[in-house]
mmCIF file of N, CA and C in Angstrom:
data_model
loop_
_atom_site.group_PDB
_atom_site.id
_atom_site.type_symbol
_atom_site.label_atom_id
_atom_site.label_comp_id
_atom_site.label_asym_id
_atom_site.label_seq_id
_atom_site.Cartn_x
_atom_site.Cartn_y
_atom_site.Cartn_z
ATOM 1 N N MET F 1 0.826 -1.185 0.000
ATOM 2 C CA MET F 1 0.000 0.000 0.000
ATOM 3 C C MET F 1 0.873 1.252 0.000
ATOM 4 N N LEU F 2 1.935 1.217 0.767
ATOM 5 C CA LEU F 2 2.820 2.374 0.825
ATOM 6 C C LEU F 2 3.430 2.654 -0.545
ATOM 7 N N GLU F 3 3.929 1.616 -1.178
ATOM 8 C CA GLU F 3 4.549 1.792 -2.497
ATOM 9 C C GLU F 3 3.522 2.270 -3.526
ATOM 10 N N LEU F 4 2.336 1.703 -3.487
ATOM 11 C CA LEU F 4 1.282 2.106 -4.411
ATOM 12 C C LEU F 4 0.886 3.561 -4.182
ATOM 13 N N SER F 5 0.846 3.979 -2.945
ATOM 14 C CA SER F 5 0.452 5.363 -2.647
ATOM 15 C C SER F 5 1.482 6.377 -3.128
ATOM 16 N N LYS F 6 2.722 5.935 -3.356
ATOM 17 C CA LYS F 6 3.777 6.845 -3.803
ATOM 18 C C LYS F 6 3.970 6.862 -5.321
ATOM 19 N N LEU F 7 3.227 6.037 -6.053
ATOM 20 C CA LEU F 7 3.384 6.020 -7.512
ATOM 21 C C LEU F 7 3.182 7.407 -8.096
ATOM 22 N N LYS F 8 3.957 7.722 -9.100
ATOM 23 C CA LYS F 8 3.943 9.062 -9.676
ATOM 24 C C LYS F 8 3.016 9.168 -10.886
ATOM 25 N N VAL F 9 2.110 8.231 -10.990
ATOM 26 C CA VAL F 9 1.101 8.247 -12.049
ATOM 27 C C VAL F 9 -0.254 7.971 -11.402
ATOM 28 N N PRO F 10 -1.340 8.380 -12.045
ATOM 29 C CA PRO F 10 -2.657 8.057 -11.493
ATOM 30 C C PRO F 10 -2.864 6.548 -11.430
ATOM 31 N N VAL F 11 -3.556 6.096 -10.403
ATOM 32 C CA VAL F 11 -3.855 4.681 -10.216
ATOM 33 C C VAL F 11 -5.369 4.497 -10.332
ATOM 34 N N ILE F 12 -5.779 3.632 -11.255
ATOM 35 C CA ILE F 12 -7.188 3.302 -11.437
ATOM 36 C C ILE F 12 -7.338 1.828 -11.093
ATOM 37 N N ALA F 13 -8.136 1.528 -10.077
ATOM 38 C CA ALA F 13 -8.356 0.148 -9.650
ATOM 39 C C ALA F 13 -9.761 -0.272 -10.055
ATOM 40 N N ILE F 14 -9.900 -1.541 -10.444
ATOM 41 C CA ILE F 14 -11.203 -2.052 -10.882
ATOM 42 C C ILE F 14 -11.471 -3.384 -10.198
ATOM 43 N N VAL F 15 -12.576 -3.460 -9.465
ATOM 44 C CA VAL F 15 -12.999 -4.699 -8.824
ATOM 45 C C VAL F 15 -13.967 -5.374 -9.782
ATOM 46 N N ILE F 16 -13.586 -6.553 -10.275
ATOM 47 C CA ILE F 16 -14.414 -7.221 -11.288
ATOM 48 C C ILE F 16 -15.095 -8.486 -10.769
ATOM 49 N N GLY F 17 -14.733 -8.939 -9.604
ATOM 50 C CA GLY F 17 -15.327 -10.163 -9.069
ATOM 51 C C GLY F 17 -15.396 -10.076 -7.568
ATOM 52 N N GLU F 18 -14.451 -10.734 -6.914
ATOM 53 C CA GLU F 18 -14.390 -10.697 -5.460
ATOM 54 C C GLU F 18 -13.038 -10.131 -5.049
ATOM 55 N N GLY F 19 -13.046 -8.914 -4.556
ATOM 56 C CA GLY F 19 -11.828 -8.282 -4.063
ATOM 57 C C GLY F 19 -11.808 -8.425 -2.556
ATOM 58 N N SER F 20 -10.843 -9.156 -2.035
ATOM 59 C CA SER F 20 -10.819 -9.332 -0.580
ATOM 60 C C SER F 20 -9.388 -9.469 -0.090
ATOM 61 N N SER F 21 -9.243 -9.426 1.217
ATOM 62 C CA SER F 21 -7.979 -9.583 1.909
ATOM 63 C C SER F 21 -7.078 -8.363 1.687
ATOM 64 N N GLY F 22 -5.777 -8.578 1.735
ATOM 65 C CA GLY F 22 -4.823 -7.479 1.595
ATOM 66 C C GLY F 22 -4.919 -6.794 0.251
ATOM 67 N N GLY F 23 -5.287 -7.549 -0.769
ATOM 68 C CA GLY F 23 -5.463 -6.959 -2.095
ATOM 69 C C GLY F 23 -6.541 -5.903 -2.101
ATOM 70 N N ALA F 24 -7.585 -6.112 -1.320
ATOM 71 C CA ALA F 24 -8.667 -5.128 -1.239
ATOM 72 C C ALA F 24 -8.155 -3.830 -0.614
ATOM 73 N N LEU F 25 -7.312 -3.971 0.384
ATOM 74 C CA LEU F 25 -6.739 -2.771 1.003
ATOM 75 C C LEU F 25 -5.918 -1.985 -0.009
ATOM 76 N N ALA F 26 -5.121 -2.682 -0.778
ATOM 77 C CA ALA F 26 -4.272 -2.012 -1.762
ATOM 78 C C ALA F 26 -5.099 -1.299 -2.818
ATOM 79 N N LEU F 27 -6.196 -1.915 -3.273
ATOM 80 C CA LEU F 27 -7.030 -1.277 -4.292
ATOM 81 C C LEU F 27 -7.581 0.064 -3.816
ATOM 82 N N GLY F 28 -7.840 0.164 -2.528
ATOM 83 C CA GLY F 28 -8.396 1.390 -1.973
ATOM 84 C C GLY F 28 -7.488 2.594 -2.079
ATOM 85 N N VAL F 29 -6.220 2.381 -2.372
ATOM 86 C CA VAL F 29 -5.259 3.479 -2.465
ATOM 87 C C VAL F 29 -5.338 4.184 -3.824
ATOM 88 N N GLY F 30 -6.076 3.632 -4.755
ATOM 89 C CA GLY F 30 -6.155 4.210 -6.096
ATOM 90 C C GLY F 30 -6.764 5.600 -6.127
ATOM 91 N N ASN F 31 -6.390 6.371 -7.157
ATOM 92 C CA ASN F 31 -7.025 7.673 -7.368
ATOM 93 C C ASN F 31 -8.513 7.490 -7.641
ATOM 94 N N GLN F 32 -8.829 6.411 -8.351
ATOM 95 C CA GLN F 32 -10.219 6.067 -8.614
ATOM 96 C C GLN F 32 -10.372 4.564 -8.488
ATOM 97 N N VAL F 33 -11.508 4.151 -7.931
ATOM 98 C CA VAL F 33 -11.824 2.734 -7.813
ATOM 99 C C VAL F 33 -13.185 2.518 -8.468
ATOM 100 N N PHE F 34 -13.197 1.665 -9.476
ATOM 101 C CA PHE F 34 -14.427 1.274 -10.162
ATOM 102 C C PHE F 34 -14.778 -0.131 -9.712
ATOM 103 N N MET F 35 -16.060 -0.449 -9.768
ATOM 104 C CA MET F 35 -16.491 -1.769 -9.332
ATOM 105 C C MET F 35 -17.659 -2.230 -10.181
ATOM 106 N N LEU F 36 -17.573 -3.467 -10.654
ATOM 107 C CA LEU F 36 -18.704 -4.023 -11.380
ATOM 108 C C LEU F 36 -19.878 -4.156 -10.419
ATOM 109 N N GLU F 37 -21.051 -3.950 -10.951
ATOM 110 C CA GLU F 37 -22.286 -3.912 -10.180
ATOM 111 C C GLU F 37 -22.499 -5.141 -9.290
ATOM 112 N N ASN F 38 -22.100 -6.318 -9.731
ATOM 113 C CA ASN F 38 -22.339 -7.544 -8.977
ATOM 114 C C ASN F 38 -21.099 -8.088 -8.272
ATOM 115 N N ALA F 39 -20.054 -7.301 -8.240
ATOM 116 C CA ALA F 39 -18.827 -7.711 -7.554
ATOM 117 C C ALA F 39 -18.975 -7.454 -6.052
ATOM 118 N N ILE F 40 -18.056 -8.014 -5.275
ATOM 119 C CA ILE F 40 -17.995 -7.699 -3.854
ATOM 120 C C ILE F 40 -16.564 -7.293 -3.513
ATOM 121 N N TYR F 41 -16.439 -6.455 -2.494
ATOM 122 C CA TYR F 41 -15.146 -5.863 -2.164
ATOM 123 C C TYR F 41 -15.085 -5.664 -0.659
ATOM 124 N N SER F 42 -14.159 -6.339 -0.009
ATOM 125 C CA SER F 42 -14.039 -6.278 1.439
ATOM 126 C C SER F 42 -12.670 -6.809 1.848
ATOM 127 N N ILE F 43 -12.229 -6.454 3.034
ATOM 128 C CA ILE F 43 -10.939 -6.957 3.495
ATOM 129 C C ILE F 43 -11.033 -8.356 4.085
ATOM 130 N N LEU F 44 -12.258 -8.861 4.231
ATOM 131 C CA LEU F 44 -12.473 -10.168 4.839
ATOM 132 C C LEU F 44 -13.693 -10.808 4.186
ATOM 133 N N SER F 45 -13.686 -12.106 4.034
ATOM 134 C CA SER F 45 -14.856 -12.788 3.468
ATOM 135 C C SER F 45 -15.975 -12.813 4.507
ATOM 136 N N PRO F 46 -17.225 -12.884 4.051
ATOM 137 C CA PRO F 46 -18.336 -12.997 5.015
ATOM 138 C C PRO F 46 -18.202 -14.233 5.918
ATOM 139 N N GLU F 47 -17.672 -15.333 5.376
ATOM 140 C CA GLU F 47 -17.468 -16.536 6.186
ATOM 141 C C GLU F 47 -16.464 -16.261 7.311
ATOM 142 N N GLY F 48 -15.390 -15.568 6.955
ATOM 143 C CA GLY F 48 -14.378 -15.222 7.954
ATOM 144 C C GLY F 48 -14.923 -14.278 9.010
ATOM 145 N N TYR F 49 -15.701 -13.296 8.577
ATOM 146 C CA TYR F 49 -16.315 -12.325 9.487
ATOM 147 C C TYR F 49 -17.225 -13.043 10.478
ATOM 148 N N ALA F 50 -18.104 -13.934 9.968
ATOM 149 C CA ALA F 50 -19.034 -14.669 10.828
ATOM 150 C C ALA F 50 -18.278 -15.558 11.809
ATOM 151 N N SER F 51 -17.220 -16.185 11.332
ATOM 152 C CA SER F 51 -16.427 -17.055 12.205
ATOM 153 C C SER F 51 -15.750 -16.274 13.320
ATOM 154 N N ILE F 52 -15.249 -15.094 12.991
ATOM 155 C CA ILE F 52 -14.567 -14.277 13.997
ATOM 156 C C ILE F 52 -15.565 -13.644 14.966
ATOM 157 N N LEU F 53 -16.613 -13.026 14.430
ATOM 158 C CA LEU F 53 -17.550 -12.269 15.259
ATOM 159 C C LEU F 53 -18.458 -13.171 16.098
ATOM 160 N N TRP F 54 -19.010 -14.201 15.453
ATOM 161 C CA TRP F 54 -19.993 -15.031 16.140
ATOM 162 C C TRP F 54 -19.523 -16.464 16.374
ATOM 163 N N LYS F 55 -18.321 -16.790 15.926
ATOM 164 C CA LYS F 55 -17.809 -18.168 16.010
ATOM 165 C C LYS F 55 -18.761 -19.142 15.316
ATOM 166 N N ASP F 56 -19.376 -18.664 14.217
ATOM 167 C CA ASP F 56 -20.379 -19.456 13.509
ATOM 168 C C ASP F 56 -20.384 -19.072 12.033
ATOM 169 N N SER F 57 -19.674 -19.830 11.222
ATOM 170 C CA SER F 57 -19.564 -19.497 9.803
ATOM 171 C C SER F 57 -20.867 -19.708 9.037
ATOM 172 N N SER F 58 -21.878 -20.329 9.660
ATOM 173 C CA SER F 58 -23.158 -20.499 8.971
ATOM 174 C C SER F 58 -23.940 -19.187 8.897
ATOM 175 N N ARG F 59 -23.496 -18.163 9.595
ATOM 176 C CA ARG F 59 -24.186 -16.860 9.579
ATOM 177 C C ARG F 59 -23.612 -15.944 8.494
ATOM 178 N N THR F 60 -23.161 -16.547 7.408
ATOM 179 C CA THR F 60 -22.527 -15.831 6.309
ATOM 180 C C THR F 60 -23.423 -14.748 5.714
ATOM 181 N N LYS F 61 -24.680 -15.063 5.478
ATOM 182 C CA LYS F 61 -25.595 -14.084 4.870
ATOM 183 C C LYS F 61 -25.749 -12.854 5.772
ATOM 184 N N GLU F 62 -25.929 -13.069 7.047
ATOM 185 C CA GLU F 62 -26.046 -11.973 8.009
ATOM 186 C C GLU F 62 -24.755 -11.145 8.037
ATOM 187 N N ALA F 63 -23.634 -11.829 8.002
ATOM 188 C CA ALA F 63 -22.341 -11.148 8.003
ATOM 189 C C ALA F 63 -22.194 -10.276 6.755
ATOM 190 N N ALA F 64 -22.555 -10.831 5.598
ATOM 191 C CA ALA F 64 -22.435 -10.078 4.340
ATOM 192 C C ALA F 64 -23.260 -8.800 4.380
ATOM 193 N N GLU F 65 -24.449 -8.867 4.952
ATOM 194 C CA GLU F 65 -25.300 -7.673 5.059
ATOM 195 C C GLU F 65 -24.667 -6.624 5.966
ATOM 196 N N LYS F 66 -24.118 -7.037 7.074
ATOM 197 C CA LYS F 66 -23.477 -6.101 8.014
ATOM 198 C C LYS F 66 -22.194 -5.492 7.445
ATOM 199 N N MET F 67 -21.507 -6.256 6.614
ATOM 200 C CA MET F 67 -20.205 -5.824 6.106
ATOM 201 C C MET F 67 -20.292 -4.729 5.049
ATOM 202 N N LYS F 68 -21.441 -4.559 4.415
ATOM 203 C CA LYS F 68 -21.604 -3.532 3.376
ATOM 204 C C LYS F 68 -20.566 -3.714 2.267
ATOM 205 N N LEU F 69 -20.606 -4.860 1.615
ATOM 206 C CA LEU F 69 -19.586 -5.156 0.610
ATOM 207 C C LEU F 69 -20.076 -5.095 -0.834
ATOM 208 N N THR F 70 -21.330 -4.651 -1.025
ATOM 209 C CA THR F 70 -21.840 -4.533 -2.395
ATOM 210 C C THR F 70 -21.398 -3.223 -3.025
ATOM 211 N N ALA F 71 -21.467 -3.161 -4.327
ATOM 212 C CA ALA F 71 -21.082 -1.934 -5.040
ATOM 213 C C ALA F 71 -21.925 -0.750 -4.572
ATOM 214 N N LYS F 72 -23.216 -0.958 -4.413
ATOM 215 C CA LYS F 72 -24.108 0.127 -3.973
ATOM 216 C C LYS F 72 -23.698 0.644 -2.589
ATOM 217 N N ASP F 73 -23.480 -0.279 -1.647
ATOM 218 C CA ASP F 73 -23.070 0.109 -0.293
ATOM 219 C C ASP F 73 -21.751 0.874 -0.316
ATOM 220 N N LEU F 74 -20.797 0.355 -1.058
ATOM 221 C CA LEU F 74 -19.466 0.957 -1.073
ATOM 222 C C LEU F 74 -19.450 2.307 -1.777
ATOM 223 N N TYR F 75 -20.308 2.477 -2.749
ATOM 224 C CA TYR F 75 -20.424 3.785 -3.411
ATOM 225 C C TYR F 75 -20.982 4.807 -2.413
ATOM 226 N N GLU F 76 -21.998 4.417 -1.671
ATOM 227 C CA GLU F 76 -22.586 5.316 -0.674
ATOM 228 C C GLU F 76 -21.586 5.683 0.416
ATOM 229 N N LEU F 77 -20.684 4.763 0.749
ATOM 230 C CA LEU F 77 -19.669 5.017 1.773
ATOM 231 C C LEU F 77 -18.426 5.729 1.220
ATOM 232 N N LYS F 78 -18.441 6.041 -0.068
ATOM 233 C CA LYS F 78 -17.324 6.714 -0.742
ATOM 234 C C LYS F 78 -16.050 5.880 -0.764
ATOM 235 N N ILE F 79 -16.211 4.561 -0.765
ATOM 236 C CA ILE F 79 -15.067 3.658 -0.875
ATOM 237 C C ILE F 79 -14.718 3.486 -2.351
ATOM 238 N N ILE F 80 -15.758 3.402 -3.179
ATOM 239 C CA ILE F 80 -15.548 3.314 -4.629
ATOM 240 C C ILE F 80 -16.121 4.565 -5.285
ATOM 241 N N ASP F 81 -15.676 4.827 -6.507
ATOM 242 C CA ASP F 81 -16.069 6.048 -7.197
ATOM 243 C C ASP F 81 -17.123 5.844 -8.279
ATOM 244 N N LYS F 82 -17.216 4.633 -8.788
ATOM 245 C CA LYS F 82 -18.117 4.401 -9.917
ATOM 246 C C LYS F 82 -18.555 2.948 -9.930
ATOM 247 N N ILE F 83 -19.849 2.740 -10.165
ATOM 248 C CA ILE F 83 -20.382 1.392 -10.346
ATOM 249 C C ILE F 83 -20.555 1.168 -11.846
ATOM 250 N N ILE F 84 -19.982 0.092 -12.331
ATOM 251 C CA ILE F 84 -20.109 -0.272 -13.743
ATOM 252 C C ILE F 84 -21.260 -1.261 -13.859
ATOM 253 N N LYS F 85 -22.316 -0.865 -14.560
ATOM 254 C CA LYS F 85 -23.504 -1.712 -14.727
ATOM 255 C C LYS F 85 -23.158 -2.982 -15.495
ATOM 256 N N GLU F 86 -23.812 -4.056 -15.105
ATOM 257 C CA GLU F 86 -23.636 -5.341 -15.776
ATOM 258 C C GLU F 86 -24.973 -5.746 -16.394
ATOM 259 N N PRO F 87 -25.051 -5.740 -17.717
ATOM 260 C CA PRO F 87 -26.312 -6.096 -18.367
ATOM 261 C C PRO F 87 -26.638 -7.573 -18.184
ATOM 262 N N LYS F 88 -27.929 -7.861 -18.177
ATOM 263 C CA LYS F 88 -28.369 -9.252 -18.083
ATOM 264 C C LYS F 88 -28.415 -9.845 -19.489
ATOM 265 N N GLY F 89 -28.404 -11.142 -19.558
ATOM 266 C CA GLY F 89 -28.514 -11.787 -20.857
ATOM 267 C C GLY F 89 -27.315 -12.652 -21.177
ATOM 268 N N ASP F 90 -27.093 -12.808 -22.458
ATOM 269 C CA ASP F 90 -26.005 -13.633 -22.987
ATOM 270 C C ASP F 90 -24.662 -13.220 -22.386
ATOM 271 N N ILE F 91 -23.916 -14.189 -21.894
ATOM 272 C CA ILE F 91 -22.642 -13.912 -21.214
ATOM 273 C C ILE F 91 -21.659 -13.199 -22.133
ATOM 274 N N GLU F 92 -21.514 -13.678 -23.337
ATOM 275 C CA GLU F 92 -20.555 -13.069 -24.262
ATOM 276 C C GLU F 92 -20.948 -11.635 -24.604
ATOM 277 N N GLU F 93 -22.224 -11.420 -24.864
ATOM 278 C CA GLU F 93 -22.697 -10.071 -25.180
ATOM 279 C C GLU F 93 -22.533 -9.144 -23.973
ATOM 280 N N SER F 94 -22.872 -9.649 -22.784
ATOM 281 C CA SER F 94 -22.723 -8.864 -21.560
ATOM 282 C C SER F 94 -21.268 -8.496 -21.322
ATOM 283 N N PHE F 95 -20.374 -9.459 -21.552
ATOM 284 C CA PHE F 95 -18.939 -9.218 -21.376
ATOM 285 C C PHE F 95 -18.477 -8.079 -22.281
ATOM 286 N N LEU F 96 -18.912 -8.102 -23.527
ATOM 287 C CA LEU F 96 -18.520 -7.049 -24.467
ATOM 288 C C LEU F 96 -19.047 -5.683 -24.024
ATOM 289 N N LYS F 97 -20.266 -5.632 -23.516
ATOM 290 C CA LYS F 97 -20.836 -4.363 -23.039
ATOM 291 C C LYS F 97 -20.078 -3.850 -21.812
ATOM 292 N N VAL F 98 -19.759 -4.758 -20.899
ATOM 293 C CA VAL F 98 -19.032 -4.359 -19.691
ATOM 294 C C VAL F 98 -17.638 -3.852 -20.047
ATOM 295 N N THR F 99 -16.937 -4.557 -20.914
ATOM 296 C CA THR F 99 -15.591 -4.110 -21.281
ATOM 297 C C THR F 99 -15.641 -2.775 -22.020
ATOM 298 N N LYS F 100 -16.673 -2.549 -22.793
ATOM 299 C CA LYS F 100 -16.832 -1.260 -23.472
ATOM 300 C C LYS F 100 -17.048 -0.138 -22.445
ATOM 301 N N SER F 101 -17.874 -0.400 -21.438
ATOM 302 C CA SER F 101 -18.109 0.574 -20.367
ATOM 303 C C SER F 101 -16.833 0.847 -19.585
ATOM 304 N N LEU F 102 -16.091 -0.211 -19.282
ATOM 305 C CA LEU F 102 -14.831 -0.043 -18.552
ATOM 306 C C LEU F 102 -13.837 0.789 -19.353
ATOM 307 N N ARG F 103 -13.727 0.481 -20.630
ATOM 308 C CA ARG F 103 -12.812 1.245 -21.490
ATOM 309 C C ARG F 103 -13.168 2.733 -21.465
ATOM 310 N N LYS F 104 -14.450 3.030 -21.577
ATOM 311 C CA LYS F 104 -14.913 4.420 -21.572
ATOM 312 C C LYS F 104 -14.550 5.108 -20.257
ATOM 313 N N GLU F 105 -14.787 4.439 -19.133
ATOM 314 C CA GLU F 105 -14.496 5.024 -17.821
ATOM 315 C C GLU F 105 -12.994 5.190 -17.589
ATOM 316 N N ILE F 106 -12.206 4.238 -18.029
ATOM 317 C CA ILE F 106 -10.751 4.346 -17.893
ATOM 318 C C ILE F 106 -10.232 5.513 -18.726
ATOM 319 N N GLN F 107 -10.688 5.612 -19.951
ATOM 320 C CA GLN F 107 -10.258 6.712 -20.817
ATOM 321 C C GLN F 107 -10.660 8.061 -20.230
ATOM 322 N N LYS F 108 -11.870 8.134 -19.685
ATOM 323 C CA LYS F 108 -12.339 9.371 -19.064
ATOM 324 C C LYS F 108 -11.464 9.739 -17.867
ATOM 325 N N SER F 109 -11.138 8.761 -17.049
ATOM 326 C CA SER F 109 -10.310 8.995 -15.871
ATOM 327 C C SER F 109 -8.907 9.468 -16.263
ATOM 328 N N ILE F 110 -8.336 8.843 -17.272
ATOM 329 C CA ILE F 110 -7.009 9.243 -17.745
ATOM 330 C C ILE F 110 -7.059 10.663 -18.296
ATOM 331 N N GLU F 111 -8.077 10.946 -19.073
ATOM 332 C CA GLU F 111 -8.227 12.293 -19.657
ATOM 333 C C GLU F 111 -8.323 13.366 -18.569
ATOM 334 N N GLU F 112 -9.076 13.074 -17.500
ATOM 335 C CA GLU F 112 -9.239 14.025 -16.390
ATOM 336 C C GLU F 112 -7.932 14.278 -15.652
ATOM 337 N N ARG F 113 -7.006 13.343 -15.716
ATOM 338 C CA ARG F 113 -5.776 13.450 -14.938
ATOM 339 C C ARG F 113 -4.515 13.689 -15.754
ATOM 340 N N LYS F 114 -4.620 13.669 -17.057
ATOM 341 C CA LYS F 114 -3.402 13.694 -17.864
ATOM 342 C C LYS F 114 -2.597 14.991 -17.750
ATOM 343 N N ASN F 115 -3.215 16.087 -17.395
ATOM 344 C CA ASN F 115 -2.487 17.351 -17.284
ATOM 345 C C ASN F 115 -2.218 17.761 -15.840
ATOM 346 N N LYS F 116 -2.509 16.860 -14.904
ATOM 347 C CA LYS F 116 -2.264 17.182 -13.496
ATOM 348 C C LYS F 116 -0.793 17.010 -13.165
ATOM 349 N N LYS F 117 -0.340 17.827 -12.252
ATOM 350 C CA LYS F 117 1.038 17.734 -11.769
ATOM 351 C C LYS F 117 1.136 16.608 -10.746
ATOM 352 N N LEU F 118 2.352 16.138 -10.532
ATOM 353 C CA LEU F 118 2.598 15.037 -9.599
ATOM 354 C C LEU F 118 2.004 15.320 -8.225
ATOM 355 N N ASP F 119 2.226 16.503 -7.687
ATOM 356 C CA ASP F 119 1.713 16.791 -6.347
ATOM 357 C C ASP F 119 0.185 16.782 -6.317
ATOM 358 N N GLU F 120 -0.465 17.146 -7.412
ATOM 359 C CA GLU F 120 -1.930 17.096 -7.481
ATOM 360 C C GLU F 120 -2.430 15.652 -7.511
ATOM 361 N N ILE F 121 -1.745 14.793 -8.243
ATOM 362 C CA ILE F 121 -2.114 13.378 -8.322
ATOM 363 C C ILE F 121 -1.982 12.721 -6.949
ATOM 364 N N LEU F 122 -0.871 12.980 -6.279
ATOM 365 C CA LEU F 122 -0.635 12.399 -4.962
ATOM 366 C C LEU F 122 -1.617 12.936 -3.924
ATOM 367 N N GLU F 123 -1.899 14.219 -3.988
ATOM 368 C CA GLU F 123 -2.844 14.830 -3.043
ATOM 369 C C GLU F 123 -4.261 14.298 -3.274
ATOM 370 N N GLU F 124 -4.651 14.134 -4.529
ATOM 371 C CA GLU F 124 -5.973 13.576 -4.845
ATOM 372 C C GLU F 124 -6.111 12.175 -4.237
ATOM 373 N N ARG F 125 -5.082 11.364 -4.427
ATOM 374 C CA ARG F 125 -5.082 9.998 -3.900
ATOM 375 C C ARG F 125 -5.159 10.015 -2.370
ATOM 376 N N TYR F 126 -4.379 10.877 -1.761
ATOM 377 C CA TYR F 126 -4.356 10.986 -0.304
ATOM 378 C C TYR F 126 -5.719 11.408 0.232
ATOM 379 N N GLN F 127 -6.306 12.444 -0.352
ATOM 380 C CA GLN F 127 -7.595 12.948 0.109
ATOM 381 C C GLN F 127 -8.709 11.918 -0.088
ATOM 382 N N LYS F 128 -8.664 11.218 -1.193
ATOM 383 C CA LYS F 128 -9.680 10.188 -1.435
ATOM 384 C C LYS F 128 -9.617 9.142 -0.337
ATOM 385 N N PHE F 129 -8.428 8.686 -0.023
ATOM 386 C CA PHE F 129 -8.256 7.665 1.005
ATOM 387 C C PHE F 129 -8.691 8.197 2.370
ATOM 388 N N ARG F 130 -8.355 9.429 2.669
ATOM 389 C CA ARG F 130 -8.707 10.028 3.972
ATOM 390 C C ARG F 130 -10.201 10.235 4.144
ATOM 391 N N ASN F 131 -10.933 10.400 3.052
ATOM 392 C CA ASN F 131 -12.355 10.714 3.139
ATOM 393 C C ASN F 131 -13.269 9.508 2.949
ATOM 394 N N MET F 132 -12.716 8.321 3.012
ATOM 395 C CA MET F 132 -13.532 7.118 2.850
ATOM 396 C C MET F 132 -14.392 6.866 4.084
ATOM 397 N N GLY F 133 -15.568 6.339 3.835
ATOM 398 C CA GLY F 133 -16.417 5.836 4.900
ATOM 399 C C GLY F 133 -17.161 6.893 5.676
ATOM 400 N N GLU F 134 -17.854 6.434 6.681
ATOM 401 C CA GLU F 134 -18.619 7.302 7.577
ATOM 402 C C GLU F 134 -18.024 7.206 8.966
ATOM 403 N N TYR F 135 -18.021 8.316 9.640
ATOM 404 C CA TYR F 135 -17.501 8.342 11.002
ATOM 405 C C TYR F 135 -18.510 9.028 11.887
ATOM 406 N N LYS F 136 -18.717 8.474 13.046
ATOM 407 C CA LYS F 136 -19.637 9.072 14.008
ATOM 408 C C LYS F 136 -18.853 9.371 15.272
ATOM 409 N N ILE F 137 -18.999 10.582 15.755
ATOM 410 C CA ILE F 137 -18.353 10.969 17.008
ATOM 411 C C ILE F 137 -19.322 10.650 18.125
ATOM 412 N N LEU F 138 -18.855 9.856 19.066
ATOM 413 C CA LEU F 138 -19.724 9.458 20.181
ATOM 414 C C LEU F 138 -19.663 10.428 21.311
#
């Protein structure tokens, strides 16, 4: 994560399936994080969460709901920046539509950042990471 945060180019991360464990933490350091609509993204699997919290891995569904690991949840928490819609239907046709959407979003992100200075790129990444999630003062 430290090395990724110091990269001198914009970092665009894309969650396409199941992003979990240390890899999920690293993806969060990106200037932008995109996520496919039906992907999940968390530092721990729901099975692991249930086993740790309740000592009962059969409570996976309950754990998944509490963990807020869907694209919609993570977008609301400002963990990810964009949800990439996944069309229903033929797998091959859907794949082509998704890759076309991803290409468009990647190109847009690069275009938005291509004239930024190094310190602006690093500051954007830092601020994005600092502003993730919700915090409540008790």
